[in-house]
Amino acid sequence: MKKLSITVMAIAMVATIGGNEAKAQNQEIQKKVQQYAPFTLKTDMEKLTPQERELVGIFIDIAKVMDDLFWEQSFGTENRKKLREIKDPAIKNYAEIHYGAWDRLDAEKPFVPGYGAKPAGANFYPTDMTKAEFDKLDDPMKTSQYTILRRNAKGKIDVIPYHKAYEKQLARVDELLDKAINLAEDEGLRKYLEVRREALKTDDYYESDMVWMDMKKSRLDFVFGPIENYEDGLFGYKTAYEAFVLVKDEKWSEDLARFTQMLPELQKNLPCDPKYKKEVPGTDSDLNVYDVIYYAGDCNAGSKTIAINLPNDERVHLAKGTRRLQLKNAMEAKFNTIMLPIANLMISKDQLKNIKFDAFFSNVCYHEVAHGLGIKNTISGKGNVRQALQNQYSAWEEAKADICGLYIVQSLIEKKEITNITIEDAYVTFIAGILRSVRFGATEAHGIANMMCFNYMQDHGAFKRDKDGRYVIDVKKMRTALEGWAALVIKTEGDGDYEVARKYAAKNGVVRPDLAKDLKAIEKANIPIDIVYEQGKKVLGLKEKKEKKVTEPQAVKDNSVRF
Ligand SMILES: [Zn+2]
């Protein structure tokens, strides 16, 4: 009797603990969902022709199929159906943001009850397949970017090309593309859609990538198909479906093209020793600005992509280079929800007026342009900078692009080419931008570059703290520090002395204690870590054809650093 009651008590206790645990877990997930700030993806639809507006609708329909395909590749359609049965709205919501049961921004930790670790090969391979079994498999297509592996009834592994595995979904895409091709007014866009349509049927994307490179004039762009290979954590072979529906920002794009033409002149005026600026930078960069109006699949899972550099095919790089697309409204989303609150905490109240999106976006765009400035080959006979600096190269190259990007912005403001921001705006926003980007640490190239710059600026009096501990930027000293830091970075690249570069980065590419304190304060302030998108035809003012309301929260991926 006694024994029994103890057992009953024990069961009751376990049940209570279980209940409390579930409640605590639920609260934790709710908090996590709140870390994603909602943002509506829009653009000026008025500037589009009626045909273009109709095309946008079709592109969104295709993007939704890409989204379904990504779910299938990442998590499996059957598992997705089970997720829909979950009662807890917070868990359900979070699973939508992460396209599955694992937290993409927290080391893939499972958060849906009943799920263990994420299979490294996602749903591209049988989960019970061993590496030895893969190695033994005699099929040259097993490593293709466009095949999945499945265990058949006999227990053997079949290699299935995407166009067969996803035949049904792709047939729907084919129908939609047929309509789109008839509507496309821009010749480049029409040609691309035609060739891409064939590629989806054969899994040979080379020709469509080549044609996409030539698509220079179209106001609409549509990046879609199996593209990046991050989702295949097992071998990195398999590409995941995704889509971006994009509308070009013509003003910004034209300005970037025009200012890129000025690179040789900007190079001549670089604040560094003349012997490091003898190279003449190229002026044929393909860099354009877009608003994204729809994200789907891989690029929408977890952290959001804010810039595109495609295609990935090296054969296309050799023949035509790459196209770089800056996603302006996605950056604005992150600026409003993440950067502004951080600046509000950290920047002197008198200089908050200098925190501007246009300044932020200029710094980001001219960072890209500035990769073309400076020096590519060392002057010390050590070959090119990349070879000479080895694993230190990325940090220094990012440091160069950061500071020379700011130098370009400053020069263009002085030449009255940029008139919507002041130099003070550019400087204050630049420093606030560093506080934003080191939030998640300074371990990879961008983070180390940020810290080297920040510490140099601090040591040269570019900013100090006011009585509340807020940052005050000294415009005059910042200018001198900018010039000094640019000169030092370009010299380090031009000399190509690996040990000098390594020692400097090890000593200065770190978060110092006073900044670490600031980062703690930022952490406590519950500032969002990423965005979820409200997107679709309805928010664009397009007619919905009896489809479900798009309320699925969508979360963005920065290719290298978390925003
Ligand atoms: Zn860069």
Coordinates of C-alpha atoms and ligand atoms in Angstrom, one line a residue:
M1 CA 0.0 0.0 0.0
K2 CA 2.7 2.3 1.1
K3 CA 4.8 1.3 -1.9
L4 CA 1.9 2.0 -4.2
S5 CA 1.2 5.5 -2.8
I6 CA 4.9 6.4 -3.2
T7 CA 4.7 5.2 -6.9
V8 CA 1.5 7.2 -7.4
M9 CA 3.1 10.3 -5.8
A10 CA 6.2 9.8 -8.0
I11 CA 4.0 9.6 -11.1
A12 CA 2.1 12.7 -10.0
M13 CA 5.4 14.5 -9.4
V14 CA 6.7 13.5 -12.8
A15 CA 3.5 14.7 -14.4
T16 CA 3.7 18.0 -12.7
I17 CA 7.4 18.5 -13.6
G18 CA 6.5 17.4 -17.1
G19 CA 3.7 20.0 -17.2
N20 CA 5.9 22.8 -15.9
E21 CA 8.6 21.9 -18.3
A22 CA 6.2 22.0 -21.2
K23 CA 5.0 25.4 -20.0
A24 CA 8.5 26.7 -19.6
Q25 CA 9.4 25.4 -23.0
N26 CA 6.3 27.1 -24.4
Q27 CA 7.3 30.4 -22.9
E28 CA 10.8 30.0 -24.2
I29 CA 9.5 29.4 -27.7
Q30 CA 7.1 32.3 -27.4
K31 CA 10.0 34.6 -26.5
K32 CA 12.0 33.2 -29.5
V33 CA 9.1 34.0 -31.9
Q34 CA 9.1 37.5 -30.6
Q35 CA 12.8 37.9 -31.5
Y36 CA 11.6 38.0 -35.1
A37 CA 10.2 41.3 -36.0
P38 CA 7.5 41.4 -38.7
F39 CA 8.1 43.5 -41.9
T40 CA 6.0 43.9 -44.9
L41 CA 7.6 43.4 -48.3
K42 CA 6.4 46.0 -50.7
T43 CA 7.6 48.2 -53.6
D44 CA 6.1 50.9 -55.7
M45 CA 3.8 48.8 -57.9
E46 CA 2.6 51.8 -59.7
K47 CA 5.8 52.1 -61.7
L48 CA 5.2 48.6 -63.2
T49 CA 3.2 48.0 -66.4
P50 CA 0.0 46.0 -66.2
Q51 CA 1.9 43.0 -67.8
E52 CA 4.7 43.4 -65.2
R53 CA 2.1 43.4 -62.4
E54 CA 0.6 40.2 -63.8
L55 CA 4.0 38.7 -64.1
V56 CA 4.8 39.4 -60.5
G57 CA 1.6 37.4 -59.6
I58 CA 2.8 34.4 -61.6
F59 CA 6.3 34.7 -60.2
I60 CA 4.8 34.5 -56.7
D61 CA 2.9 31.4 -57.7
I62 CA 6.1 29.8 -58.9
A63 CA 7.9 30.9 -55.8
K64 CA 5.3 29.1 -53.7
V65 CA 6.1 25.9 -55.5
M66 CA 9.8 26.5 -54.8
D67 CA 8.9 27.0 -51.1
D68 CA 7.1 23.6 -51.1
L69 CA 10.0 22.0 -52.7
F70 CA 12.4 23.4 -50.1
W71 CA 10.2 22.0 -47.3
E72 CA 10.3 18.6 -49.0
Q73 CA 14.1 18.8 -49.4
S74 CA 14.7 20.1 -45.9
F75 CA 12.1 18.4 -43.7
G76 CA 9.9 16.2 -45.9
T77 CA 6.4 16.9 -46.9
E78 CA 5.0 14.2 -44.6
N79 CA 6.7 15.6 -41.6
R80 CA 5.5 19.0 -42.5
K81 CA 1.9 17.7 -42.4
K82 CA 2.5 16.5 -38.9
L83 CA 3.7 19.9 -37.9
R84 CA 0.4 21.4 -39.0
E85 CA -1.3 19.2 -36.3
I86 CA 0.7 20.8 -33.5
K87 CA -1.7 22.6 -31.2
D88 CA 0.8 25.0 -29.7
P89 CA 0.7 28.1 -31.9
A90 CA 4.1 29.3 -30.8
I91 CA 5.8 26.1 -31.7
K92 CA 3.9 25.9 -35.0
N93 CA 4.9 29.5 -35.8
Y94 CA 8.5 28.9 -35.0
A95 CA 8.6 25.8 -37.1
E96 CA 7.3 27.8 -40.0
I97 CA 10.1 30.4 -39.5
H98 CA 12.7 27.6 -39.5
Y99 CA 11.1 25.3 -42.0
G100 CA 11.2 22.4 -39.7
A101 CA 11.9 21.3 -36.1
W102 CA 15.3 22.8 -35.6
D103 CA 16.4 26.3 -34.7
R104 CA 18.6 27.5 -37.6
L105 CA 19.9 30.5 -35.5
D106 CA 20.8 28.3 -32.5
A107 CA 23.0 25.5 -33.8
E108 CA 20.0 23.6 -35.2
K109 CA 18.7 22.7 -31.7
P110 CA 15.4 20.8 -31.9
F111 CA 12.4 22.7 -30.4
V112 CA 9.5 20.5 -31.5
P113 CA 8.7 17.8 -29.0
G114 CA 9.6 14.4 -30.3
Y115 CA 12.5 15.5 -32.6
G116 CA 16.1 14.7 -32.0
A117 CA 19.1 16.1 -33.8
K118 CA 18.6 17.2 -37.4
P119 CA 19.9 14.7 -40.0
A120 CA 23.0 16.3 -41.5
G121 CA 21.9 15.4 -45.0
A122 CA 18.4 16.9 -44.4
N123 CA 16.0 15.0 -46.6
F124 CA 18.4 14.7 -49.5
Y125 CA 19.7 11.2 -48.4
P126 CA 18.2 8.3 -46.5
T127 CA 18.7 9.1 -42.8
D128 CA 20.0 5.6 -42.2
M129 CA 22.6 5.8 -44.9
T130 CA 26.2 5.4 -43.7
K131 CA 29.1 7.2 -45.3
A132 CA 30.6 3.8 -46.2
E133 CA 27.4 2.9 -48.0
F134 CA 27.6 6.2 -49.9
D135 CA 31.2 5.6 -50.8
K136 CA 30.4 2.1 -52.1
L137 CA 27.5 3.3 -54.2
D138 CA 28.5 2.9 -57.8
D139 CA 26.7 5.8 -59.5
P140 CA 28.4 8.9 -60.8
M141 CA 25.3 11.0 -60.3
K142 CA 25.4 10.4 -56.5
T143 CA 27.4 13.6 -56.0
S144 CA 25.4 15.7 -58.5
Q145 CA 24.0 18.9 -57.2
Y146 CA 20.6 17.9 -58.6
T147 CA 19.9 14.4 -57.4
I148 CA 18.4 12.9 -54.2
L149 CA 19.2 9.5 -52.8
R150 CA 16.4 7.2 -51.7
R151 CA 16.3 3.6 -50.3
N152 CA 14.2 1.4 -52.6
A153 CA 12.0 -1.6 -51.6
K154 CA 15.0 -3.9 -51.9
G155 CA 17.0 -1.9 -49.4
K156 CA 19.4 -0.5 -52.1
I157 CA 19.9 3.1 -52.8
D158 CA 18.5 4.8 -55.9
V159 CA 19.9 8.1 -57.3
I160 CA 17.0 10.2 -58.6
P161 CA 17.4 13.4 -60.5
Y162 CA 15.4 16.4 -59.2
H163 CA 13.3 16.7 -62.4
K164 CA 12.1 13.1 -61.8
A165 CA 11.8 13.3 -58.0
Y166 CA 9.8 16.6 -58.1
E167 CA 8.1 16.0 -61.4
K168 CA 4.6 16.8 -60.2
Q169 CA 5.5 20.2 -58.7
L170 CA 7.7 21.1 -61.6
A171 CA 4.9 20.4 -64.1
R172 CA 2.9 23.1 -62.3
V173 CA 5.9 25.5 -62.6
D174 CA 6.1 24.7 -66.3
E175 CA 2.5 25.7 -66.8
L176 CA 3.1 29.0 -65.0
L177 CA 6.2 29.7 -66.9
D178 CA 4.4 29.2 -70.2
K179 CA 2.0 32.1 -69.1
A180 CA 4.9 34.2 -67.9
I181 CA 6.9 33.9 -71.1
N182 CA 3.9 35.2 -73.1
L183 CA 3.6 38.2 -70.8
A184 CA 7.3 39.2 -70.6
E185 CA 7.9 42.4 -72.5
D186 CA 11.6 42.6 -71.9
E187 CA 13.5 40.5 -74.3
G188 CA 16.2 39.5 -71.9
L189 CA 13.7 38.4 -69.3
R190 CA 11.7 36.4 -71.8
K191 CA 14.8 34.6 -73.1
Y192 CA 15.9 33.8 -69.5
L193 CA 12.5 32.4 -68.6
E194 CA 12.5 30.3 -71.7
V195 CA 15.9 28.8 -71.1
R196 CA 15.3 28.4 -67.3
R197 CA 12.1 26.5 -68.1
E198 CA 14.2 24.0 -70.1
A199 CA 16.8 23.8 -67.3
L200 CA 14.1 22.8 -64.7
K201 CA 13.2 19.9 -67.0
T202 CA 16.8 18.7 -67.4
D203 CA 18.7 19.9 -64.3
D204 CA 21.2 21.5 -66.5
Y205 CA 21.4 25.2 -65.5
Y206 CA 24.5 26.4 -67.2
E207 CA 22.8 28.0 -70.3
S208 CA 20.1 29.7 -68.1
D209 CA 22.8 31.1 -65.8
M210 CA 24.6 32.5 -68.9
V211 CA 21.4 34.0 -70.2
W212 CA 20.7 35.5 -66.8
M213 CA 24.1 37.2 -66.8
D214 CA 23.0 39.0 -70.0
M215 CA 19.7 40.1 -68.6
K216 CA 20.7 43.7 -68.0
K217 CA 17.7 45.8 -68.7
S218 CA 14.7 44.1 -67.2
R219 CA 13.0 45.9 -64.3
L220 CA 11.7 42.6 -62.9
D221 CA 14.0 39.9 -61.9
F222 CA 13.2 36.4 -60.8
V223 CA 15.9 34.2 -59.2
F224 CA 14.5 30.7 -58.8
G225 CA 15.5 27.0 -58.9
P226 CA 17.9 24.8 -56.9
I227 CA 20.7 27.2 -56.1
E228 CA 22.7 27.1 -52.8
N229 CA 24.1 24.0 -51.1
Y230 CA 24.1 25.0 -47.4
E231 CA 21.2 22.7 -46.6
D232 CA 23.2 19.6 -47.4
G233 CA 25.2 19.5 -44.2
L234 CA 26.4 16.0 -44.9
F235 CA 28.4 16.5 -48.1
G236 CA 27.5 20.0 -49.4
Y237 CA 26.6 18.5 -52.8
K238 CA 22.8 19.0 -53.0
T239 CA 21.2 22.3 -53.9
A240 CA 18.1 23.6 -52.3
Y241 CA 15.2 25.3 -54.1
E242 CA 14.5 28.9 -53.5
A243 CA 13.1 32.0 -55.1
F244 CA 13.4 35.8 -55.0
V245 CA 10.9 38.0 -56.8
L246 CA 12.7 41.3 -57.4
V247 CA 12.0 44.8 -58.7
K248 CA 14.9 47.0 -59.7
D249 CA 15.5 50.3 -58.0
E250 CA 16.6 52.2 -61.1
K251 CA 17.8 55.4 -59.4
W252 CA 20.1 53.6 -57.0
S253 CA 21.3 51.2 -59.7
E254 CA 22.2 54.0 -62.1
D255 CA 24.0 55.9 -59.4
L256 CA 26.1 52.8 -58.5
A257 CA 27.0 52.3 -62.2
R258 CA 27.9 55.9 -62.6
F259 CA 30.0 56.1 -59.5
T260 CA 31.8 52.8 -60.3
Q261 CA 33.0 54.6 -63.4
M262 CA 34.7 57.0 -61.1
L263 CA 36.8 54.3 -59.4
P264 CA 40.1 55.1 -61.2
E265 CA 39.9 58.7 -60.0
L266 CA 38.9 57.7 -56.5
Q267 CA 41.9 55.2 -56.5
K268 CA 44.3 58.1 -57.4
N269 CA 43.1 60.1 -54.4
L270 CA 43.2 57.2 -51.9
P271 CA 44.8 58.3 -48.6
C272 CA 47.8 56.0 -48.8
D273 CA 51.4 55.9 -50.0
P274 CA 51.5 56.3 -53.8
K275 CA 53.4 53.1 -54.3
Y276 CA 50.3 51.1 -53.1
K277 CA 47.8 52.7 -55.6
K278 CA 49.4 52.2 -59.0
E279 CA 46.8 49.6 -60.1
V280 CA 43.9 50.8 -62.1
P281 CA 40.6 49.4 -60.8
G282 CA 38.1 47.9 -63.2
T283 CA 34.9 49.8 -63.9
D284 CA 32.6 47.0 -65.2
S285 CA 31.1 45.8 -61.9
D286 CA 27.6 44.4 -62.3
L287 CA 26.0 45.7 -59.1
N288 CA 22.3 46.6 -58.9
V289 CA 19.8 47.5 -56.3
Y290 CA 16.4 45.8 -55.9
D291 CA 13.4 45.6 -53.7
V292 CA 12.5 42.0 -52.9
I293 CA 8.8 41.4 -52.9
Y294 CA 8.8 37.7 -52.2
Y295 CA 11.2 35.3 -50.6
A296 CA 10.7 31.5 -50.8
G297 CA 12.5 28.4 -49.7
D298 CA 16.1 28.3 -48.7
C299 CA 16.7 32.1 -48.7
N300 CA 13.7 32.5 -46.4
A301 CA 14.7 29.9 -43.8
G302 CA 16.0 31.2 -40.5
S303 CA 18.1 34.3 -41.1
K304 CA 17.3 36.3 -44.3
T305 CA 19.6 36.9 -47.3
I306 CA 20.1 40.6 -47.9
A307 CA 22.4 40.4 -50.9
I308 CA 22.7 38.1 -53.8
N309 CA 25.9 37.2 -55.7
L310 CA 25.1 34.6 -58.4
P311 CA 25.4 32.4 -60.3
N312 CA 27.5 29.8 -58.4
D313 CA 28.7 28.0 -61.6
E314 CA 32.4 28.7 -62.0
R315 CA 32.2 28.1 -65.7
V316 CA 29.9 31.1 -65.8
H317 CA 32.3 33.2 -63.6
L318 CA 35.1 32.6 -66.1
A319 CA 32.9 33.5 -69.1
K320 CA 30.9 36.4 -67.7
G321 CA 31.6 37.1 -64.0
T322 CA 28.7 37.3 -61.5
R323 CA 25.8 39.6 -60.9
R324 CA 25.5 41.3 -57.5
L325 CA 22.1 42.3 -56.2
Q326 CA 21.6 44.5 -53.1
L327 CA 18.2 43.9 -51.6
K328 CA 17.3 47.4 -50.4
N329 CA 14.0 46.9 -48.6
A330 CA 15.3 43.8 -46.9
M331 CA 18.2 45.8 -45.6
E332 CA 15.8 48.6 -44.6
A333 CA 13.8 46.0 -42.6
K334 CA 16.9 45.0 -40.6
F335 CA 17.9 48.7 -40.3
N336 CA 14.5 49.7 -38.8
T337 CA 14.1 46.7 -36.5
I338 CA 17.6 46.0 -35.4
M339 CA 20.0 48.8 -36.1
L340 CA 17.8 51.7 -35.0
P341 CA 17.0 50.2 -31.5
I342 CA 20.8 49.5 -31.1
A343 CA 21.6 53.1 -32.0
N344 CA 18.9 54.4 -29.7
L345 CA 20.7 52.6 -26.9
M346 CA 24.2 53.4 -27.7
I347 CA 24.6 56.6 -29.7
S348 CA 24.7 60.1 -28.1
K349 CA 21.2 61.7 -28.2
D350 CA 22.5 64.7 -30.2
Q351 CA 23.7 62.4 -33.0
L352 CA 20.7 60.1 -33.2
K353 CA 19.5 62.4 -36.0
N354 CA 22.5 61.2 -38.0
I355 CA 21.5 57.6 -38.0
K356 CA 19.9 57.3 -41.5
F357 CA 18.9 54.4 -43.7
D358 CA 20.4 56.1 -46.7
A359 CA 23.7 56.5 -44.9
F360 CA 23.6 52.8 -43.9
F361 CA 22.7 51.6 -47.4
S362 CA 25.4 53.8 -48.9
N363 CA 28.0 52.3 -46.6
V364 CA 26.8 48.8 -47.5
C365 CA 26.7 49.4 -51.3
Y366 CA 30.0 51.2 -51.5
H367 CA 31.6 48.4 -49.4
E368 CA 30.9 46.2 -52.4
V369 CA 32.3 48.8 -54.9
A370 CA 35.4 49.3 -52.7
H371 CA 36.5 45.7 -53.0
G372 CA 37.8 47.0 -56.4
L373 CA 40.0 49.7 -54.9
G374 CA 43.5 49.4 -53.4
I375 CA 45.9 46.7 -54.4
K376 CA 45.6 43.2 -55.7
N377 CA 49.2 42.3 -56.2
T378 CA 51.8 42.8 -53.4
I379 CA 54.7 45.1 -54.2
S380 CA 57.1 42.8 -52.3
G381 CA 57.2 40.0 -54.9
K382 CA 55.0 37.8 -52.8
G383 CA 52.4 37.3 -55.5
N384 CA 48.8 38.5 -55.1
V385 CA 47.4 39.6 -51.8
R386 CA 45.2 36.6 -51.4
Q387 CA 48.2 34.2 -51.7
A388 CA 50.4 36.3 -49.5
L389 CA 48.0 36.8 -46.7
Q390 CA 46.5 33.2 -46.8
N391 CA 44.0 32.7 -44.0
Q392 CA 44.4 36.4 -42.9
Y393 CA 43.3 37.6 -46.3
S394 CA 39.5 37.7 -45.8
A395 CA 39.6 39.8 -42.7
W396 CA 42.0 42.4 -44.3
E397 CA 40.0 42.4 -47.5
E398 CA 36.8 43.0 -45.6
A399 CA 38.5 45.7 -43.6
K400 CA 39.7 47.4 -46.8
A401 CA 36.2 47.3 -48.3
D402 CA 34.6 48.7 -45.1
I403 CA 37.0 51.7 -44.8
C404 CA 37.4 52.4 -48.5
G405 CA 33.6 52.2 -48.9
L406 CA 33.3 54.9 -46.3
Y407 CA 36.0 56.8 -48.1
I408 CA 34.0 56.6 -51.4
V409 CA 30.9 57.9 -49.7
Q410 CA 32.8 60.8 -48.1
S411 CA 34.3 61.6 -51.5
L412 CA 31.0 61.5 -53.3
I413 CA 29.4 63.7 -50.7
E414 CA 32.2 66.2 -51.1
K415 CA 31.8 66.2 -54.9
K416 CA 28.0 66.8 -54.3
E417 CA 27.3 63.5 -56.2
I418 CA 25.5 62.2 -53.1
T419 CA 23.3 64.9 -51.6
N420 CA 20.8 63.2 -49.4
I421 CA 23.2 62.5 -46.5
T422 CA 26.0 64.4 -44.8
I423 CA 29.5 63.2 -43.9
E424 CA 28.4 63.2 -40.2
D425 CA 25.4 60.9 -41.2
A426 CA 27.8 58.5 -42.9
Y427 CA 30.3 58.5 -39.9
V428 CA 27.8 58.1 -37.1
T429 CA 25.8 55.4 -39.0
F430 CA 29.1 53.6 -39.8
I431 CA 30.0 53.4 -36.1
A432 CA 26.5 52.3 -35.1
G433 CA 26.7 49.7 -37.9
I434 CA 29.8 48.2 -36.3
L435 CA 27.9 47.9 -32.9
R436 CA 25.1 46.2 -34.8
S437 CA 27.3 43.7 -36.6
V438 CA 29.5 42.6 -33.7
R439 CA 26.4 41.6 -31.7
F440 CA 27.0 37.9 -32.4
G441 CA 30.7 38.0 -31.9
A442 CA 33.9 38.8 -33.8
T443 CA 35.2 35.4 -34.9
E444 CA 34.9 35.3 -38.7
A445 CA 36.4 37.7 -41.3
H446 CA 33.8 40.4 -41.2
G447 CA 33.8 40.5 -37.4
I448 CA 37.6 40.7 -37.1
A449 CA 37.6 43.4 -39.7
N450 CA 35.0 45.3 -37.8
M451 CA 36.9 45.1 -34.5
M452 CA 40.2 46.1 -36.1
C453 CA 38.5 49.2 -37.5
F454 CA 36.5 50.0 -34.3
N455 CA 39.6 49.8 -32.1
Y456 CA 41.7 51.9 -34.5
M457 CA 39.0 54.5 -34.5
Q458 CA 38.8 54.5 -30.7
D459 CA 42.6 54.7 -30.3
H460 CA 42.6 57.7 -32.6
G461 CA 39.9 59.6 -30.8
A462 CA 37.2 59.2 -33.6
F463 CA 34.6 58.7 -30.9
K464 CA 34.4 59.0 -27.1
R465 CA 31.7 58.4 -24.5
D466 CA 29.4 61.1 -23.1
K467 CA 28.4 61.1 -19.4
D468 CA 25.7 58.5 -20.1
G469 CA 28.2 56.2 -21.7
R470 CA 26.8 56.9 -25.2
Y471 CA 29.1 57.2 -28.2
V472 CA 29.8 60.6 -29.5
I473 CA 31.5 60.7 -32.9
D474 CA 34.1 63.5 -33.4
V475 CA 33.8 64.3 -37.1
K476 CA 37.2 65.9 -37.5
K477 CA 39.1 63.2 -35.7
M478 CA 37.1 60.5 -37.5
R479 CA 38.2 61.8 -40.8
T480 CA 41.9 61.6 -39.8
A481 CA 41.3 58.2 -38.4
L482 CA 39.6 57.0 -41.6
E483 CA 42.6 58.1 -43.6
G484 CA 45.1 56.5 -41.2
W485 CA 43.2 53.2 -41.1
A486 CA 42.7 53.1 -44.9
A487 CA 46.5 53.7 -45.4
L488 CA 47.4 51.0 -42.9
V489 CA 45.0 48.4 -44.4
I490 CA 46.2 49.1 -47.9
K491 CA 49.9 49.0 -46.8
T492 CA 49.3 45.6 -45.0
E493 CA 47.7 44.2 -48.2
G494 CA 50.4 45.7 -50.5
D495 CA 53.3 44.5 -48.4
G496 CA 51.8 41.0 -48.1
D497 CA 53.7 40.2 -44.9
Y498 CA 51.7 37.3 -43.5
E499 CA 53.2 37.6 -39.9
V500 CA 52.6 41.3 -39.7
A501 CA 49.0 40.8 -40.8
R502 CA 48.4 37.9 -38.5
K503 CA 49.9 39.6 -35.4
Y504 CA 47.9 42.8 -36.0
A505 CA 44.6 41.0 -36.4
A506 CA 45.3 38.7 -33.3
K507 CA 45.9 41.8 -31.2
N508 CA 43.4 44.2 -32.5
G509 CA 40.6 42.1 -34.1
V510 CA 39.0 41.5 -30.7
V511 CA 36.1 42.8 -28.6
R512 CA 37.6 44.8 -25.8
P513 CA 36.1 44.8 -22.3
D514 CA 34.2 48.1 -22.5
L515 CA 32.6 47.1 -25.8
A516 CA 31.8 43.7 -24.4
K517 CA 29.8 45.5 -21.6
D518 CA 27.9 47.4 -24.3
L519 CA 27.1 44.2 -26.1
K520 CA 25.7 42.8 -22.8
A521 CA 23.4 45.8 -22.6
I522 CA 22.3 45.3 -26.2
E523 CA 21.6 41.7 -25.4
K524 CA 19.4 42.6 -22.4
A525 CA 17.4 45.1 -24.4
N526 CA 15.5 42.3 -26.3
I527 CA 16.3 43.7 -29.7
P528 CA 15.1 41.4 -32.5
I529 CA 17.6 39.0 -34.0
D530 CA 15.9 38.8 -37.4
I531 CA 12.8 39.5 -39.5
V532 CA 9.7 37.6 -40.5
Y533 CA 8.0 38.8 -43.7
E534 CA 4.5 39.6 -44.4
Q535 CA 4.5 39.1 -48.1
G536 CA 2.4 38.0 -51.1
K537 CA -0.1 39.3 -53.6
K538 CA -2.4 40.9 -51.0
V539 CA 0.2 43.2 -49.5
L540 CA 1.2 44.2 -53.1
G541 CA -2.4 45.1 -54.0
L542 CA -2.6 42.2 -56.5
K543 CA -5.6 40.0 -56.8
E544 CA -5.5 36.8 -54.9
K545 CA -6.9 33.8 -56.8
K546 CA -8.8 31.9 -54.1
E547 CA -5.6 31.1 -52.2
K548 CA -4.9 30.8 -48.6
K549 CA -4.0 34.0 -46.8
V550 CA -0.3 34.2 -46.7
T551 CA 0.4 34.6 -43.0
E552 CA 3.2 32.2 -42.8
P553 CA 5.9 34.1 -41.0
Q554 CA 9.0 34.0 -43.0
A555 CA 12.3 34.5 -41.5
V556 CA 16.1 36.2 -43.9
K557 CA 19.7 34.9 -44.5
D558 CA 22.8 37.1 -44.5
N559 CA 25.3 35.1 -46.5
S560 CA 28.1 35.4 -44.0
V561 CA 27.2 37.4 -40.9
R562 CA 24.1 37.6 -38.9
F563 CA 22.7 41.1 -39.1
Ligands
ZN1 ZN 32.9 42.4 -48.5

